[in-house]
Coordinates of C-alpha atoms and ligand atoms in Angstrom, one line a residue:
M573 CA -22.4 -10.1 -14.6
I574 CA -21.5 -9.7 -10.9
K575 CA -19.8 -6.4 -10.2
Y576 CA -18.7 -6.9 -6.6
S577 CA -17.5 -10.0 -4.7
I578 CA -16.9 -9.7 -1.0
V579 CA -14.7 -12.4 0.4
V580 CA -15.0 -13.0 4.1
P581 CA -12.9 -15.6 6.0
I582 CA -14.8 -16.6 9.0
Y583 CA -13.9 -18.7 12.1
N584 CA -16.2 -19.0 15.1
E585 CA -17.8 -15.6 14.6
E586 CA -21.5 -16.5 15.4
K587 CA -22.1 -13.2 17.1
N588 CA -20.7 -11.1 14.2
I589 CA -22.5 -12.6 11.2
D590 CA -25.9 -11.0 11.4
I591 CA -24.7 -7.5 11.9
L592 CA -21.9 -7.9 9.3
Y593 CA -24.5 -9.1 6.8
Q594 CA -26.8 -6.2 7.6
R595 CA -24.1 -3.6 7.4
L596 CA -22.7 -5.1 4.1
T597 CA -26.1 -5.3 2.5
K598 CA -27.0 -1.7 3.4
V599 CA -23.7 -0.4 1.8
L600 CA -23.9 -2.6 -1.3
T601 CA -27.6 -2.2 -2.2
A602 CA -27.0 1.5 -2.2
L603 CA -24.5 1.0 -5.0
K604 CA -27.2 -0.6 -7.2
K605 CA -25.0 -3.2 -8.8
E606 CA -25.0 -7.0 -8.7
Y607 CA -22.9 -8.4 -5.9
E608 CA -22.1 -11.7 -4.0
L609 CA -21.0 -12.3 -0.5
I610 CA -18.6 -15.2 -0.2
F611 CA -18.2 -16.5 3.3
V612 CA -15.4 -19.0 3.7
N613 CA -16.1 -21.0 6.9
D614 CA -12.7 -22.0 8.2
G615 CA -13.7 -25.0 10.4
S616 CA -15.9 -23.1 12.9
F617 CA -17.3 -25.2 15.7
D618 CA -19.9 -22.7 17.0
Q619 CA -23.1 -21.7 15.3
T620 CA -21.3 -19.9 12.4
L621 CA -22.2 -22.4 9.7
F622 CA -25.8 -22.7 10.8
K623 CA -26.1 -18.9 10.7
L624 CA -24.5 -18.7 7.3
I625 CA -26.9 -21.3 5.9
N626 CA -29.8 -19.3 7.3
L627 CA -28.7 -16.3 5.4
Y628 CA -28.0 -18.4 2.2
Q629 CA -31.6 -19.6 2.3
K630 CA -32.9 -16.1 2.5
D631 CA -30.6 -14.4 0.1
S632 CA -29.2 -15.9 -3.1
R633 CA -26.3 -13.4 -3.1
V634 CA -24.9 -15.3 -0.1
K635 CA -22.4 -18.1 -1.0
I636 CA -20.6 -20.4 1.4
I637 CA -17.4 -22.3 1.1
N638 CA -17.2 -24.7 4.0
F639 CA -13.7 -26.1 4.9
S640 CA -13.3 -29.6 6.4
R641 CA -11.4 -28.1 9.3
N642 CA -9.5 -25.0 10.3
F643 CA -6.9 -24.2 7.7
G644 CA -6.2 -20.7 8.7
H645 CA -7.2 -17.2 7.7
Q646 CA -4.7 -17.0 4.8
M647 CA -6.1 -20.2 3.3
A648 CA -9.7 -19.0 3.7
V649 CA -8.9 -15.8 1.9
S650 CA -7.2 -17.7 -0.9
A651 CA -10.1 -20.0 -1.4
G652 CA -12.5 -17.0 -1.5
L653 CA -10.4 -15.3 -4.1
K654 CA -10.3 -18.5 -6.2
Y655 CA -14.2 -18.7 -6.4
A656 CA -15.0 -15.0 -6.5
Q657 CA -16.6 -14.0 -9.8
G658 CA -17.0 -10.3 -9.5
E659 CA -15.3 -7.7 -11.5
I660 CA -14.1 -6.1 -8.3
V661 CA -13.2 -8.2 -5.3
V662 CA -13.0 -7.2 -1.7
V663 CA -11.3 -9.0 1.1
M664 CA -12.4 -8.2 4.6
D665 CA -12.6 -9.7 8.1
A666 CA -15.8 -10.9 9.7
D667 CA -15.4 -9.2 13.0
L668 CA -16.3 -5.7 11.7
Q669 CA -12.8 -4.4 12.3
D670 CA -12.9 -3.4 8.6
P671 CA -16.1 -1.3 8.4
P672 CA -18.1 -1.9 5.3
E673 CA -19.1 1.7 5.2
V674 CA -15.6 2.7 3.9
L675 CA -16.0 0.5 0.8
P676 CA -17.5 3.2 -1.5
Q677 CA -14.4 5.3 -1.0
F678 CA -12.3 2.3 -2.0
F679 CA -14.4 1.7 -5.1
K680 CA -14.0 5.3 -6.1
K681 CA -10.2 4.8 -6.2
I682 CA -10.8 1.8 -8.5
D683 CA -12.9 4.0 -10.7
E684 CA -10.0 6.5 -10.8
G685 CA -8.0 3.8 -12.5
Y686 CA -6.2 1.9 -9.7
D687 CA -6.1 -1.9 -9.7
V688 CA -5.6 -2.6 -6.0
V689 CA -6.7 -0.3 -3.2
Y690 CA -5.3 -1.6 0.1
A691 CA -6.3 -0.3 3.5
I692 CA -3.7 1.3 5.8
R693 CA -4.5 1.2 9.5
K694 CA -4.4 4.6 10.8
K695 CA -4.7 3.7 14.5
R696 CA -4.5 0.2 16.0
K697 CA -6.8 -0.2 18.9
E698 CA -4.6 -2.8 20.6
S699 CA -2.3 -2.9 23.6
L700 CA 0.8 -0.9 23.5
F701 CA 2.9 -4.0 23.3
M702 CA 1.1 -5.5 20.3
R703 CA 1.2 -2.1 18.5
L704 CA 4.9 -1.9 19.1
A705 CA 5.4 -5.5 18.0
Y706 CA 3.4 -5.0 14.8
A707 CA 5.1 -1.7 14.0
T708 CA 8.6 -3.3 14.5
Y709 CA 7.7 -6.3 12.5
Y710 CA 6.4 -4.5 9.4
R711 CA 9.4 -2.2 9.4
F712 CA 11.8 -5.1 9.7
L713 CA 9.9 -6.9 6.9
K714 CA 10.0 -3.9 4.6
A715 CA 13.7 -3.6 5.2
I716 CA 14.6 -7.2 4.3
A717 CA 11.9 -8.2 1.8
E718 CA 12.6 -8.5 -1.9
I719 CA 9.4 -6.6 -2.8
D720 CA 7.9 -3.4 -1.4
I721 CA 5.4 -4.6 1.1
P722 CA 3.3 -1.6 2.3
L723 CA 3.6 -0.7 5.9
D724 CA 0.7 -1.3 8.4
S725 CA -1.6 -2.8 5.8
G726 CA -3.4 -6.1 6.3
D727 CA -5.5 -8.1 4.0
F728 CA -8.4 -5.7 3.8
C729 CA -8.4 -4.5 0.2
V730 CA -10.2 -4.1 -3.0
M731 CA -8.9 -5.6 -6.2
R732 CA -9.7 -5.8 -9.9
R733 CA -10.4 -9.1 -11.5
K734 CA -7.1 -9.3 -13.3
V735 CA -5.2 -8.9 -10.0
V736 CA -7.2 -11.7 -8.4
K737 CA -6.5 -13.9 -11.4
A738 CA -2.8 -13.2 -11.0
I739 CA -2.9 -14.1 -7.3
N740 CA -4.8 -17.3 -8.0
L741 CA -2.0 -18.3 -10.4
L742 CA 0.5 -18.5 -7.6
P743 CA 0.5 -22.1 -6.3
E744 CA 2.6 -21.5 -3.1
R745 CA 1.3 -23.2 0.0
N746 CA 2.5 -21.1 3.0
R747 CA 0.5 -18.1 1.7
F748 CA 1.2 -14.6 3.0
V749 CA -1.6 -12.9 1.1
R750 CA -0.6 -9.3 1.7
G751 CA 2.9 -10.1 0.3
I752 CA 1.6 -12.0 -2.7
R753 CA -0.7 -9.0 -3.4
A754 CA 2.3 -6.7 -3.4
W755 CA 4.3 -9.2 -5.4
V756 CA 1.9 -9.4 -8.4
G757 CA 2.3 -5.7 -9.1
F758 CA -0.3 -3.6 -11.0
K759 CA -1.3 -0.1 -10.1
Q760 CA -1.7 -0.1 -6.3
I761 CA -2.6 2.6 -3.8
G762 CA -3.1 2.6 0.0
L763 CA -6.0 4.3 1.6
E764 CA -6.0 5.1 5.3
Y765 CA -8.9 4.0 7.5
E766 CA -9.9 3.9 11.1
R767 CA -9.7 0.3 12.2
D768 CA -12.5 -0.4 14.6
R769 CA -12.5 -2.7 17.6
R770 CA -13.7 -6.2 17.1
Y771 CA -17.5 -6.2 17.4
A772 CA -18.0 -9.4 19.4
G773 CA -15.9 -12.3 20.6
K774 CA -12.1 -12.5 20.9
S775 CA -9.3 -12.5 18.3
K776 CA -9.1 -15.8 16.5
Y777 CA -5.3 -15.3 15.9
T778 CA -3.6 -17.3 18.6
F779 CA 0.1 -16.6 19.4
K780 CA 1.0 -19.6 17.2
K781 CA -1.0 -18.3 14.3
I782 CA 0.6 -14.9 14.5
M783 CA 4.0 -16.3 14.6
K784 CA 3.3 -18.5 11.6
L785 CA 2.1 -15.5 9.6
A786 CA 5.1 -13.4 10.6
F787 CA 7.5 -16.2 9.6
D788 CA 5.7 -16.7 6.3
G789 CA 6.1 -13.0 5.6
I790 CA 9.8 -13.2 6.3
F791 CA 10.8 -16.5 4.7
S792 CA 8.6 -16.3 1.7
F793 CA 9.7 -12.8 0.7
S794 CA 13.3 -12.5 1.8
Y795 CA 16.7 -14.2 1.4
V796 CA 18.3 -11.9 4.0
P797 CA 18.3 -14.6 6.7
F798 CA 20.3 -16.8 4.4
K799 CA 22.8 -14.1 3.7
F800 CA 22.9 -13.3 7.4
M801 CA 24.1 -16.9 8.1
F802 CA 26.8 -16.5 5.4
Y803 CA 28.2 -13.3 6.9
L804 CA 28.0 -14.8 10.4
G805 CA 30.0 -17.8 9.3
F806 CA 32.4 -15.5 7.5
F807 CA 33.1 -13.4 10.6
S808 CA 33.5 -16.4 12.8
L809 CA 36.0 -17.8 10.5
F810 CA 37.9 -14.6 10.4
F811 CA 38.1 -14.3 14.2
S812 CA 39.0 -17.9 14.7
F813 CA 41.9 -17.4 12.2
L814 CA 43.2 -14.4 14.3
G815 CA 42.8 -16.6 17.4
A816 CA 44.9 -19.4 15.7
L817 CA 47.6 -16.8 14.9
F818 CA 47.7 -15.8 18.4
V819 CA 48.1 -19.3 19.8
F820 CA 50.8 -20.0 17.2
Y821 CA 52.7 -16.9 18.3
M822 CA 52.4 -17.9 22.0
K823 CA 53.7 -21.4 21.3
F824 CA 56.7 -20.6 19.1
F825 CA 57.8 -17.2 20.1
T826 CA 57.2 -17.0 23.8
S827 CA 57.7 -19.2 26.8
H828 CA 54.3 -18.7 28.2
Y829 CA 52.3 -21.2 26.1
N830 CA 51.4 -23.6 28.9
R831 CA 50.2 -20.7 31.0
V832 CA 47.8 -19.2 28.4
P833 CA 44.7 -18.7 30.6
G834 CA 41.3 -19.0 29.1
F835 CA 39.4 -22.1 30.0
A836 CA 36.3 -20.0 30.7
T837 CA 36.8 -18.1 27.4
T838 CA 37.1 -21.4 25.5
V839 CA 33.9 -22.8 26.9
T840 CA 32.1 -19.6 26.3
L841 CA 33.3 -19.5 22.7
L842 CA 32.3 -23.1 22.2
I843 CA 28.8 -22.5 23.4
F844 CA 28.6 -19.3 21.4
I845 CA 29.6 -21.0 18.2
G846 CA 27.4 -23.9 18.9
G847 CA 24.5 -21.5 19.4
L848 CA 25.3 -19.7 16.1
Q849 CA 25.3 -23.0 14.3
L850 CA 22.0 -24.1 15.8
F851 CA 20.5 -20.7 15.0
S852 CA 21.7 -20.9 11.4
M853 CA 20.3 -24.4 11.1
G854 CA 17.0 -23.1 12.4
I855 CA 17.0 -20.5 9.7
M856 CA 17.8 -23.1 7.1
G857 CA 15.1 -25.3 8.6
E858 CA 12.5 -22.6 7.9
Y859 CA 13.4 -22.6 4.2
I860 CA 13.5 -26.4 4.0
K861 CA 10.2 -26.7 5.7
R862 CA 8.7 -24.5 3.0
I863 CA 10.4 -26.5 0.2
Y864 CA 9.2 -29.7 1.8
D865 CA 5.6 -28.4 1.9
E866 CA 5.8 -27.5 -1.8
V867 CA 7.2 -31.0 -2.7
K868 CA 4.6 -32.8 -0.8
G869 CA 2.1 -31.1 -3.0
R870 CA -0.8 -31.4 -0.6
P871 CA -3.7 -29.1 -1.4
S872 CA -3.8 -26.0 0.7
Y873 CA -7.3 -26.7 2.0
I874 CA -10.0 -29.2 1.8
I875 CA -13.6 -28.2 1.0
D876 CA -16.3 -30.1 2.8
S877 CA -19.3 -28.5 1.1
V878 CA -20.4 -25.4 -0.9
F879 CA -23.6 -23.4 -1.0
G880 CA -24.4 -21.3 -4.0
I881 CA -21.0 -22.0 -5.7
K882 CA -20.3 -24.6 -8.4
I883 CA -16.9 -26.2 -8.3
E884 CA -15.6 -28.9 -10.7
N885 CA -12.9 -30.6 -8.7
Q886 CA -13.9 -30.0 -5.2
N887 CA -10.6 -30.6 -3.6
S888 CA -8.0 -28.8 -5.7
Ligands
UDP672 N1 -10.0 -16.3 10.8 C1 -10.0 -17.5 10.0 N2 -9.3 -18.5 10.4 C2 -8.5 -18.5 11.5 C3 -8.4 -17.3 12.2 C4 -9.1 -16.3 11.9 O1 -10.8 -17.6 9.1 O2 -7.8 -19.5 11.8 C5 -10.8 -15.1 10.4 C6 -11.6 -14.5 11.5 O3 -12.9 -15.1 11.7 C7 -11.7 -13.1 11.0 C8 -10.4 -12.9 10.3 O4 -9.9 -14.2 9.9 O5 -12.7 -12.9 10.1 C9 -9.3 -12.1 11.2 O6 -9.2 -12.8 12.4 P1 -9.1 -12.0 13.8 O7 -10.1 -10.9 13.8 O8 -9.3 -13.0 14.9 O9 -7.6 -11.5 13.8 P2 -7.1 -10.1 14.3 O10 -8.0 -9.0 13.8 O11 -7.2 -10.2 15.8 O12 -5.7 -10.0 13.8
MG673 MG1 -10.0 -9.0 13.8

C-alpha cells in the first residue's frame, strides 16, 4: 500500500529535475513509508523526458505520464491526480518554488484530521506589478465566485485519497484545479509557507496561459458576469427611456425641437452602447466557449506513453 503520492507537472524543467528528485527523496525516505513520485511530462522539448527516464530506471518509485504535446499545467495536475495511488496525495511544482521540506508539516495537519491542506503563499518573490495583479485577481475572484476559493493559494496542496477521488469525478474540461479543490468540500485548512524563487530556468506560464487560467477561474466558478450584463442592459434601457421622454417633450411642448443640439452626444452614445453590446457578447462568448468544449467531448489530454503506471484505456 502506497502512503504518499507526489504529483509533479513538468514542462521543460531539465535543470530542476535532479535537485527536485534529491530533495524529495531525502524528505520522503525520512518518513519511512512507501511513496511514489508521479511526473507528468507536459510535452517538454528539452531533456526533461530523458532525465525522467534515467530516474525511472534507477528508482522504481519514479513513475512517468508522458503527454503527446503541451496540454497545460492544469491538465498535467489532473492526469497525475487520476493515476496517483497513495493514501495521501501531494501536488507540487517542479521548479522548487514549493519546497519539499515543508511537506512533513503538511502531513501533520492531515494526521490531525484534515482532508485537504493547501499552501498559502506568505510572500511572493515576484515583481511589484505581478504581485499587485495576483492580489487583485484573487480578491476579485473571491468576491464573485459561488464558492469560497481561498486567497493567495495555488495548486500546492496535500489531499486525502477521498478528496482526490471526488476531484477525479468532475469531468469538466477547462479545469481550474484550485477552484475544483475548494468546490468538492471536505475538511480544509490553509498553511502558510515561504514560496521560494524558481530554482532554474524561466516561468513556463506565458501571458496567454496566465490569462486562460484567470478566465477559467472566473467563468467556471461565477455567474456574476452574466448578471452584470443583465444590470447593464437594464440601466441602458432605463436611461434611453428617459431620453425618449425628453425628446417627446421637446417635440410636442416646445418650439425648439429642430434646434436640439447633440450630434456629438448621439454619436458618443451610439459608440458607447455598441461597445457595451460587444463587451456583453464577449462575456457570453466565454460561457459559450466552455459549453462548446464540453459538448465536443474531446479528452482533456492525450497520453503518449507511461512508465511504471498501468492504464487500461490509454486515452480517456
Ligand atoms: N507547467 C506545465 N505545463 C505548462 C506550464 C507549466 O506542466 O504548460 C509546469 C511547470 O513545469 C511547473 C509548474 O507547472 O512545474 C508551474 O509552472 P511555472 O513554475 O512556470 O509557473 P509559475 O510558478 O511561474 O506561476
Ligand atoms: Mg514556478
